[in-house]
Amino acid sequence: MNQSINEKIKDDLEEELYLFNTGEHFDSYLIMGCKQENYEGKVGFRFTVWAPNAKNVGLVGDFSDWHIGIEMERIGKTGCWTVFSEQAVEGQCYKYRIERSDGTVKLKIDPYALEFEVRPNDASIVKDLPKKKWKDGLWTANKKRFSIYERPLNIYEVHLSSWKHHEDGTWYTIPELKDELIPYVKKMGYTHIEFMPLMEHPLDASWGYQLTGYYALSSKFGTMEEFQDFVEAAHLANIGVLMDWVPGHFNRNDYGMVYFDGTPQYEYADKNKAENNRWGTMNFDLGKNQVQSFLISNALYWIEQFHLDGLRVDAVSSMLYLDYDIGEWTPNEDGSNHNKVGVEFIKKLNKKVFERHPDLLMIAEESTAWSKVTKPVHMGGLGFNYKWNMGWMNDTLKFFEMDPLFRKNNFNLITFSFMYTFNENFILPFSHDEVVHGKKSLMHKMPGDRYNQFASLRTLEAYMMVHPGKKLNFMGNDFGQFLEWRIHEGLEWRSLDDEMNAKHLHFMESLNQIYKTERALWEVDHQAEGIQILDVDDAETVLTFIRKGKKPRDFVVVICNFVPVERKGYKIGVPFEGLYEECLNTEMSEYGGVWVKDQGPLKTVKETTDQQDYTIELIVPAMSVLILRPKRIFGVPKN
């Protein structure tokens, strides 16, 4: 290659690589990996890779000898290597030939590659960033108008390749999902789609959580351009798009990032810290500057290049603790188990993301009692703005799986969440983890015969919707699929031929629309002012409360009956005189219950009940949730 071109490349990269090595380059994908360039009229691709302890690095591929390849040159003391090739053409395969200090040679993928071969092949593919002209400016502008905390957030969690299959067993392509999934989500009333990991991974059984290519949409799903078009179409339909992201650990397949240059490069040097035995993966060395540049750039890459509305950050606990589920572990010098570099990395990640995108969702999947997960970094927190409420999910499902006969003696499983629900900004998740590996589907968890199972499932879903916190439901929960989730098959859509499943789907659509309509169910989700507990009756297994919006008139009254016993002449206190109406009765026949009409306008009487000045008397159906809203009330303060 022309010497002047080679020197120009080095000069162009020197300052950028300084930032990369200090952990402060948050767009490192723009300089690393494979990039199309024009040097003095010569058009080709520049390849740049970080391999600080390699003896030599070569570029091998379809455009060069796969055994020897093109020799790459060190860029000073940056630890990086580069070469420019006029022969490289978009769509060709390549790898890096890494000669280690002991003379052994490994062919390695490009950690920054934007595309890979379809499995079982694993080479990186020559590709530059697409230059899309986005049309979702109105969606982006509207996000900035209102705080995310004061908006409805109801997420539909999807595993892309098992949502729906064709008759021949093939899954839907991204363009097909654009035409079917987005209209379905819009009709059902969800606000966001959350995809399980979409990045390149070799094993379906990992569900996408053991990644090899962090910057590449998995080739089995489709192309970058197709996914960009999907997100744009979702935004035009007023649907947000989120994605699971896995910064804690990476795939240990030999051709990937593991011991990339022959030494612990992306992983910790300490084997006890490096090896994630539970997942069969390697843990990123989160204290290493270059790893921070790689990972924070990756988060921003998916947010900015694909216009994602947020990331659900997987396995946060494994980054916070040295001893989290890994077997042998090495404590800190003071004997403590907190991963100090992991904590600082998480804070840095969230600070950098929110500096650029303050309206984004950064959601922690964190299963311990670590405090201030959703508090800003400057207030001593980790800096996320949401956290999955795993405690609420575990207690609630344990309660609902019980025979109703035993529920009154375990009512604390329902009531305990109100002791901590405002400690963090919570999302209430019924996720993929709860309907796999023998745990049964939500429908199958419910006790009793088929009728009672659906009655319990409606009660469960409605209870989630009225409890403080944002919402997440995994695909299949929406129509009461009986079989647990199976990754190699589509959902049991044929179940909708059954009247009960079809009615449950209609129920979920109605419930989601009620949630979006009633401001009281989302406007004051994260402060105690958003709920007033009326009565917690352990003996009757009934829970009643008022959910409140910002304005005094924006409220609903909730009655949760957790056993299959009808309550006649039930009295509940309400704050204002007037008429109330049923917003929801989960036992209506249109949803699969036995009630054919509602109870009509409910008129108050002047009687103190539940510390309220007025009382309504009504029938509470067996195993149900009732939501009452004011129809015509008096004495409401103007402010």
XYZ file of C-alpha atoms in Angstrom:
639
model
C 0.000 0.000 0.000
C 1.107 3.545 -0.711
C 3.206 4.737 2.220
C 1.562 8.174 2.320
C -1.876 6.584 2.637
C -0.615 4.389 5.465
C 0.761 7.365 7.356
C -2.440 9.340 6.814
C -4.489 6.495 8.295
C -2.275 6.450 11.386
C -2.459 10.223 11.757
C -6.251 10.141 11.419
C -6.598 7.474 14.109
C -4.031 8.564 16.678
C -6.186 11.067 18.591
C -9.291 8.878 18.392
C -7.403 5.884 19.760
C -6.077 7.965 22.638
C -9.703 8.511 23.708
C -10.437 4.811 23.186
C -7.560 3.839 25.476
C -8.631 6.267 28.195
C -12.160 4.854 28.236
C -13.636 8.077 26.902
C -14.479 7.231 23.294
C -18.209 6.649 23.185
C -18.487 6.403 19.401
C -15.611 3.971 18.993
C -17.512 1.967 16.374
C -16.927 4.886 13.998
C -13.167 4.241 14.018
C -12.825 0.565 14.907
C -13.793 -2.408 12.770
C -14.471 -2.178 9.057
C -15.048 1.274 7.535
C -15.300 2.357 3.911
C -12.767 5.076 3.121
C -11.516 7.148 0.196
C -7.809 7.865 0.416
C -6.445 10.007 -2.435
C -9.073 8.670 -4.801
C -8.537 5.071 -3.751
C -11.807 3.576 -2.464
C -11.708 0.582 -0.181
C -12.158 -0.491 3.419
C -10.000 0.304 6.432
C -9.820 -2.410 9.097
C -8.796 -1.472 12.636
C -8.636 -3.817 15.612
C -7.526 -3.650 19.244
C -5.081 -6.477 20.051
C -2.411 -4.954 22.342
C -0.457 -8.126 23.150
C -0.485 -9.758 19.721
C 2.872 -10.460 18.083
C 1.431 -9.875 14.608
C -2.011 -9.315 13.139
C -3.113 -10.065 9.603
C -6.343 -9.535 7.686
C -7.625 -12.664 5.962
C -10.725 -13.026 3.856
C -12.360 -13.533 0.494
C -10.272 -10.660 -0.894
C -6.946 -12.023 0.403
C -5.228 -15.296 1.255
C -7.188 -16.948 4.096
C -3.985 -18.524 5.448
C -1.592 -15.563 5.395
C -3.637 -12.542 4.370
C -2.621 -8.896 4.438
C -0.236 -7.804 7.158
C -1.633 -5.133 9.447
C 0.463 -2.401 11.063
C 0.676 -1.283 14.663
C -0.497 2.238 15.361
C 2.194 3.468 17.716
C 1.595 2.430 21.302
C -2.174 2.409 21.013
C -2.467 -1.386 21.089
C -4.366 -1.219 17.799
C -3.604 -2.461 14.299
C -4.862 -1.213 10.946
C -4.733 -1.789 7.201
C -6.497 -0.360 4.139
C -7.585 -2.642 1.302
C -8.845 -1.557 -2.102
C -9.724 -5.185 -2.846
C -12.282 -5.501 -0.039
C -15.876 -5.303 -1.254
C -19.051 -5.089 0.807
C -20.504 -8.540 1.440
C -17.196 -10.423 1.528
C -16.101 -12.463 4.547
C -13.070 -11.719 6.714
C -11.354 -12.459 10.017
C -8.241 -11.336 11.850
C -5.227 -13.655 11.938
C -3.827 -13.174 15.450
C -0.296 -14.411 16.104
C 0.160 -14.638 19.846
C 3.339 -14.076 21.787
C 3.966 -17.839 22.006
C 3.751 -18.158 18.206
C 0.333 -19.822 18.084
C -2.161 -18.450 15.572
C -5.920 -17.959 15.894
C -8.462 -16.679 13.400
C -10.753 -14.254 15.216
C -13.903 -12.360 14.319
C -14.015 -8.579 14.279
C -15.553 -7.476 17.624
C -16.854 -4.360 15.858
C -18.232 -6.144 12.768
C -21.651 -4.929 11.662
C -22.627 -8.227 10.051
C -21.759 -11.931 10.238
C -22.273 -15.021 8.161
C -25.382 -17.051 8.832
C -24.638 -19.854 11.289
C -23.041 -22.357 11.439
C -20.500 -20.169 9.596
C -19.019 -17.426 11.731
C -16.885 -15.016 9.685
C -17.350 -11.267 9.878
C -18.714 -9.593 6.752
C -17.431 -6.425 5.125
C -20.086 -3.772 5.749
C -20.247 -0.095 6.587
C -22.972 1.798 8.420
C -26.150 2.294 6.392
C -27.103 5.897 5.691
C -30.787 5.932 6.532
C -32.936 9.052 6.309
C -35.260 8.671 9.265
C -38.912 9.780 9.208
C -39.773 9.437 12.908
C -39.061 13.027 13.959
C -42.558 13.548 15.387
C -42.183 10.519 17.672
C -38.807 11.777 18.864
C -40.181 15.263 19.507
C -43.204 13.954 21.425
C -40.974 11.909 23.741
C -39.359 15.101 24.929
C -42.675 16.738 25.860
C -43.616 14.618 28.877
C -41.661 12.910 31.621
C -41.413 9.152 31.109
C -42.481 8.690 34.736
C -45.844 10.345 34.088
C -46.727 8.432 30.932
C -48.261 4.980 30.478
C -45.660 2.283 29.961
C -47.014 -1.151 29.051
C -44.382 -3.357 27.402
C -44.957 -6.418 25.210
C -41.873 -8.643 25.502
C -41.052 -10.593 22.337
C -38.594 -13.268 21.282
C -38.277 -12.440 17.611
C -37.943 -15.904 16.085
C -40.657 -17.621 18.161
C -43.486 -15.072 18.131
C -45.035 -16.609 15.042
C -44.037 -19.333 12.568
C -45.202 -20.108 9.041
C -46.914 -23.416 8.346
C -43.590 -24.878 7.156
C -41.995 -24.069 10.525
C -39.966 -21.043 9.408
C -40.210 -17.926 11.526
C -41.326 -14.528 10.371
C -38.751 -12.219 8.831
C -38.305 -8.682 10.140
C -40.300 -7.181 7.213
C -43.099 -9.669 7.918
C -43.025 -8.750 11.600
C -43.222 -5.100 10.624
C -46.485 -5.870 8.823
C -47.961 -8.149 11.525
C -46.383 -7.548 14.933
C -46.657 -3.748 14.939
C -50.397 -3.684 14.044
C -51.029 -6.432 16.620
C -49.250 -4.497 19.387
C -51.068 -1.299 18.446
C -54.470 -3.028 18.420
C -53.777 -4.640 21.789
C -52.948 -1.279 23.354
C -49.331 -1.851 24.394
C -47.048 1.176 24.370
C -43.719 -0.562 23.674
C -42.221 -3.718 22.206
C -39.212 -5.142 24.018
C -37.099 -7.614 22.070
C -34.946 -10.208 23.739
C -31.330 -9.813 22.485
C -31.036 -9.346 18.721
C -27.236 -9.247 18.427
C -25.178 -12.021 16.849
C -25.143 -15.221 18.896
C -24.343 -18.793 17.851
C -26.765 -20.798 20.010
C -30.556 -20.441 19.926
C -30.861 -22.123 23.322
C -29.076 -19.146 24.903
C -32.081 -16.990 23.860
C -29.542 -14.439 22.612
C -27.833 -13.858 25.967
C -24.448 -15.329 24.940
C -23.253 -12.835 22.354
C -20.376 -12.965 19.906
C -21.094 -9.892 17.776
C -22.169 -6.913 19.857
C -22.469 -4.510 16.914
C -24.269 -6.872 14.516
C -27.926 -7.719 14.223
C -27.978 -11.517 14.199
C -27.780 -12.662 10.596
C -30.476 -15.249 11.270
C -32.939 -12.408 11.892
C -32.167 -10.155 8.932
C -30.274 -6.998 8.044
C -29.532 -3.767 9.862
C -31.577 -1.867 7.291
C -34.606 -4.095 7.870
C -34.459 -3.552 11.610
C -34.061 0.204 11.178
C -37.184 0.170 8.999
C -39.021 -1.873 11.665
C -38.221 0.655 14.405
C -39.247 3.532 12.162
C -42.562 1.831 11.345
C -43.181 1.204 15.050
C -42.565 4.865 15.842
C -44.904 5.967 13.063
C -47.528 3.763 14.750
C -46.731 5.411 18.148
C -45.074 2.259 19.481
C -41.693 2.419 21.240
C -39.001 -0.225 20.747
C -36.703 -1.532 23.491
C -34.064 -4.262 23.419
C -32.283 -6.480 25.924
C -28.573 -5.694 26.174
C -25.904 -7.899 27.779
C -22.827 -5.952 28.984
C -21.896 -8.312 31.807
C -20.640 -11.366 29.937
C -19.863 -12.607 26.419
C -19.679 -15.883 24.513
C -16.513 -17.939 25.051
C -16.438 -19.612 21.600
C -12.822 -19.789 20.464
C -13.284 -17.624 17.365
C -14.766 -14.757 19.397
C -13.443 -12.240 21.923
C -12.223 -14.749 24.502
C -8.451 -14.317 25.025
C -8.523 -12.336 21.802
C -4.802 -11.546 21.547
C -3.742 -14.579 23.594
C -4.067 -12.778 26.921
C -7.035 -11.707 29.075
C -8.057 -8.766 26.916
C -11.809 -8.226 27.156
C -12.125 -10.446 30.251
C -10.669 -10.100 33.752
C -7.149 -11.432 34.364
C -8.354 -13.179 37.545
C -10.014 -16.427 36.409
C -12.425 -16.347 39.319
C -13.706 -13.014 38.037
C -13.403 -13.831 34.341
C -15.290 -17.108 34.115
C -19.049 -17.048 34.446
C -19.655 -20.716 35.164
C -23.423 -20.456 35.418
C -23.769 -19.191 31.872
C -20.650 -20.764 30.375
C -19.446 -17.311 29.356
C -16.699 -14.796 30.128
C -17.225 -11.691 32.231
C -16.085 -8.377 30.775
C -13.312 -6.610 32.691
C -15.473 -3.603 33.453
C -12.577 -1.689 34.977
C -10.536 -1.697 31.753
C -10.684 1.569 29.825
C -10.900 0.006 26.382
C -13.729 -2.304 27.477
C -15.627 0.718 28.758
C -15.181 2.447 25.395
C -16.348 -0.748 23.634
C -19.459 -1.277 25.766
C -20.656 2.305 26.231
C -20.158 2.911 22.498
C -22.204 -0.232 21.882
C -25.126 0.996 23.979
C -25.114 4.316 22.142
C -24.725 2.543 18.794
C -28.018 0.678 19.224
C -29.747 3.760 20.576
C -28.532 6.150 17.879
C -28.152 3.985 14.783
C -31.480 2.185 15.357
C -33.415 4.891 17.242
C -34.175 2.503 20.098
C -36.153 4.028 22.936
C -34.258 2.201 25.623
C -32.273 -0.792 26.780
C -33.150 -3.421 29.343
C -29.731 -4.164 30.850
C -29.394 -7.872 31.584
C -27.833 -9.455 34.677
C -26.974 -6.235 36.507
C -26.484 -8.170 39.747
C -23.592 -10.105 38.207
C -21.835 -6.796 37.579
C -22.465 -5.503 41.116
C -21.185 -8.506 43.081
C -17.995 -10.539 42.856
C -19.705 -13.647 44.222
C -22.991 -13.494 42.321
C -23.776 -17.019 41.159
C -20.251 -17.880 39.918
C -18.845 -20.458 42.348
C -15.248 -19.693 43.347
C -14.685 -15.973 43.819
C -11.979 -13.548 44.875
C -13.014 -10.984 47.533
C -11.792 -7.406 47.716
C -8.818 -6.641 49.955
C -11.225 -5.683 52.728
C -13.115 -8.966 52.287
C -16.190 -7.351 50.733
C -18.051 -8.794 47.763
C -19.023 -5.650 45.859
C -17.507 -5.402 42.393
C -16.242 -1.848 42.689
C -15.222 -1.499 39.038
C -18.570 -2.940 37.962
C -20.446 -0.382 40.062
C -18.415 2.482 38.601
C -18.885 1.184 35.069
C -22.676 1.101 35.486
C -22.693 4.662 36.801
C -20.504 5.838 33.921
C -22.684 4.039 31.380
C -25.892 5.631 32.616
C -24.355 9.085 32.949
C -23.068 9.035 29.370
C -26.297 7.665 27.930
C -28.477 10.230 29.707
C -26.151 13.092 28.813
C -27.068 12.469 25.190
C -30.584 11.064 25.600
C -32.328 12.243 28.782
C -35.671 10.824 27.613
C -34.357 7.277 27.197
C -35.322 4.171 29.194
C -32.435 2.425 30.948
C -33.985 -0.561 32.714
C -32.093 -2.724 35.204
C -32.739 -6.444 35.491
C -31.402 -6.517 39.053
C -32.620 -9.184 41.447
C -31.078 -8.210 44.796
C -31.809 -5.537 47.392
C -29.095 -3.159 46.132
C -30.302 0.313 47.071
C -30.821 3.339 44.809
C -30.680 1.408 41.556
C -32.982 3.971 39.940
C -31.605 7.062 41.638
C -29.375 9.420 39.606
C -25.638 9.037 39.999
C -25.297 12.495 41.551
C -27.702 11.334 44.292
C -25.621 8.247 45.063
C -27.546 5.918 42.791
C -26.616 3.607 39.923
C -28.347 5.926 37.468
C -30.978 3.669 35.873
C -34.447 5.134 35.585
C -36.301 1.813 35.918
C -35.821 -1.570 37.558
C -37.742 -4.826 37.193
C -39.592 -5.576 40.435
C -38.531 -9.211 40.825
C -39.698 -9.392 44.445
C -43.244 -8.382 43.524
C -43.260 -10.854 40.634
C -42.037 -13.800 42.745
C -44.419 -13.129 45.646
C -47.422 -12.517 43.405
C -46.935 -15.665 41.347
C -46.336 -17.742 44.478
C -49.610 -16.433 45.888
C -51.624 -17.073 42.723
C -50.246 -20.597 42.289
C -51.700 -21.536 45.689
C -55.050 -23.207 46.095
C -57.365 -20.289 47.052
C -58.147 -22.150 50.280
C -54.673 -21.272 51.593
C -54.421 -17.715 50.335
C -55.826 -15.947 53.378
C -52.970 -17.336 55.504
C -50.415 -16.054 52.983
C -51.895 -12.641 52.233
C -48.594 -11.006 53.147
C -47.319 -12.155 49.751
C -49.706 -9.595 48.264
C -49.464 -6.842 50.848
C -45.689 -6.809 51.411
C -44.949 -5.057 48.119
C -46.646 -1.887 49.364
C -43.878 -1.565 51.961
C -41.206 -0.949 49.307
C -42.944 -0.163 46.029
C -41.783 3.469 46.070
C -38.159 2.710 46.970
C -37.342 2.442 43.254
C -38.996 3.249 39.945
C -40.351 -0.216 39.244
C -41.584 -2.133 36.231
C -43.798 -5.101 37.127
C -42.671 -8.007 34.918
C -44.329 -11.221 33.868
C -41.380 -12.040 31.633
C -40.022 -14.942 29.599
C -38.120 -16.253 32.637
C -41.390 -17.166 34.363
C -42.848 -19.344 31.587
C -39.981 -21.669 30.652
C -37.864 -24.555 32.015
C -40.796 -26.339 33.611
C -42.202 -23.276 35.379
C -45.386 -23.557 33.258
C -47.202 -20.786 31.430
C -49.082 -18.153 33.442
C -52.319 -19.911 32.512
C -50.996 -23.315 33.590
C -49.788 -21.937 36.939
C -53.353 -21.092 37.950
C -55.108 -23.716 40.132
C -58.482 -25.328 39.488
C -60.393 -26.316 36.385
C -60.168 -24.438 33.101
C -62.849 -21.894 34.020
C -61.183 -21.074 37.344
C -57.747 -20.925 35.728
C -58.923 -18.197 33.373
C -60.736 -16.372 36.200
C -57.495 -16.381 38.225
C -55.436 -15.309 35.202
C -57.742 -12.341 34.560
C -57.473 -11.405 38.241
C -53.683 -11.701 38.114
C -53.345 -9.538 35.001
C -55.782 -6.918 36.306
C -54.011 -6.812 39.669
C -50.731 -6.080 37.895
C -52.400 -3.274 35.963
C -53.780 -1.517 39.061
C -50.667 -1.943 41.230
C -48.232 1.023 41.209
C -45.451 0.572 38.679
C -45.113 0.252 34.918
C -45.969 -3.048 33.192
C -44.353 -5.821 31.128
C -45.975 -8.968 29.738
C -44.341 -11.727 27.720
C -45.872 -12.879 24.456
C -48.403 -15.697 24.892
C -49.605 -14.370 28.243
C -51.991 -12.170 26.269
C -54.189 -15.038 25.106
C -53.631 -17.495 27.938
C -51.364 -19.964 26.141
C -51.387 -23.213 28.123
C -48.020 -24.585 26.983
C -44.920 -22.904 28.337
C -42.699 -20.973 25.925
C -40.662 -23.115 23.547
C -37.908 -21.329 21.661
C -38.003 -23.487 18.523
C -41.749 -23.134 17.937
C -44.134 -20.274 17.352
C -46.768 -19.363 19.921
C -49.937 -21.468 20.050
C -51.967 -19.018 17.978
C -54.359 -21.820 17.054
C -55.496 -21.668 20.688
C -57.567 -18.667 19.635
C -59.967 -21.112 17.971
C -60.991 -21.906 21.549
C -63.625 -19.497 22.887
C -61.921 -19.067 26.272
C -58.576 -18.107 24.751
C -60.251 -15.711 22.330
C -62.160 -14.079 25.181
C -58.977 -13.736 27.210
C -57.281 -11.969 24.303
C -60.268 -9.595 24.168
C -59.948 -9.097 27.933
C -56.277 -8.160 27.642
C -57.027 -5.701 24.855
C -59.734 -4.088 27.005
C -57.486 -4.043 30.077
C -54.648 -2.394 28.169
C -56.984 0.262 26.781
C -58.383 0.983 30.242
C -54.829 1.345 31.523
C -53.985 3.912 28.852
C -57.246 5.804 29.354
C -57.225 6.094 33.146
C -54.526 8.578 34.146
C -54.780 7.401 37.753
C -53.134 4.111 36.767
C -49.877 5.697 35.570
C -49.593 9.415 36.224
C -48.366 9.181 39.850
C -46.783 5.744 39.725
C -43.689 6.340 41.817
C -44.874 8.390 44.782
C -46.980 7.365 47.758
C -49.496 10.048 46.787
C -50.546 7.849 43.865
C -52.311 5.257 46.019
C -54.467 5.185 49.135
C -55.014 1.798 50.728
C -58.605 1.424 51.921
C -58.717 -2.058 53.407
C -56.539 -5.160 53.596
C -58.824 -7.938 54.813
C -56.772 -11.081 55.394
C -59.809 -13.100 56.467
C -61.784 -12.296 53.334
C -58.684 -12.135 51.093
C -59.859 -8.821 49.656
C -57.690 -5.795 48.950
C -59.155 -2.362 48.215
C -57.451 0.911 47.382
C -57.730 4.132 45.399
C -55.284 4.955 42.590
C -54.856 8.681 42.007
C -53.703 10.923 39.193
C -52.474 14.493 39.565
C -55.922 16.088 39.529
C -58.442 15.317 42.312
C -61.008 14.096 39.774
C -58.574 11.602 38.235
C -58.952 8.540 40.456
C -60.256 4.988 40.362
C -61.417 2.704 43.160
C -60.099 -0.857 43.051
C -61.508 -4.014 44.649
C -59.423 -7.200 44.354
C -61.117 -10.433 45.430
C -58.485 -13.169 45.433
C -60.751 -16.143 46.192
C -63.712 -17.700 44.270
C -66.320 -16.470 46.766
C -68.890 -13.836 45.772
C -69.335 -10.917 48.215
C -72.915 -9.570 48.311
C -73.698 -6.305 50.040
C -70.005 -5.345 50.015
C -69.352 -1.813 51.251
C -66.429 0.301 50.109
C -65.537 3.879 50.963
C -65.161 6.565 48.297
C -63.940 10.158 48.664
C -66.775 12.078 46.962
C -70.563 12.029 46.822
C -72.222 11.072 43.542
C -72.446 8.303 40.985
C -69.740 5.776 40.128
C -69.589 3.208 37.343
C -67.717 0.024 36.594
C -64.680 0.660 34.470
C -63.753 -3.037 34.646
C -65.352 -6.214 35.927
C -63.075 -9.143 35.136
C -66.021 -11.554 35.471
C -68.014 -10.193 32.529
C -69.094 -12.905 30.081
C -67.379 -11.144 27.179
C -64.094 -11.869 28.989
C -64.954 -15.471 29.901
C -66.816 -14.877 33.160
C -70.488 -15.306 34.108
C -71.730 -11.714 34.445
C -73.830 -10.563 31.497
C -74.353 -6.936 32.568
C -72.725 -4.458 34.896
C -74.247 -3.149 38.136
C -75.308 0.152 36.611
C -74.640 3.544 38.192
C -73.540 3.087 41.789
C -74.870 5.822 44.071
C -73.112 6.855 47.267
C -74.678 7.116 50.688
C -73.459 9.408 53.469
C -71.741 6.812 55.601
C -68.131 6.535 56.750
C -66.352 3.441 55.436
C -62.606 2.855 55.065
C -61.973 6.349 56.511
C -63.923 7.831 53.582
C -66.993 10.076 53.987
C -69.135 8.229 51.466
C -69.981 4.586 50.842
C -70.969 2.442 47.895
C -72.650 -0.930 48.356
C -72.306 -3.510 45.593
C -71.693 -7.146 44.714
C -68.051 -8.221 44.323
C -67.848 -11.190 41.937
C -65.952 -14.321 42.887
C -62.233 -14.254 41.919
C -62.269 -10.837 40.338
C -60.978 -7.315 40.108
C -63.436 -4.414 39.953
C -62.347 -0.934 38.913
C -64.793 1.876 39.644
C -64.479 5.364 38.242
C -66.457 8.523 39.039
C -69.292 9.244 36.619
C -70.844 12.328 38.236
C -69.432 13.468 41.557
C -69.688 16.567 43.743
C -67.416 18.502 46.053
C -64.225 17.852 44.121
C -61.526 20.518 44.711
C -60.609 22.422 41.555
C -56.853 21.933 42.049
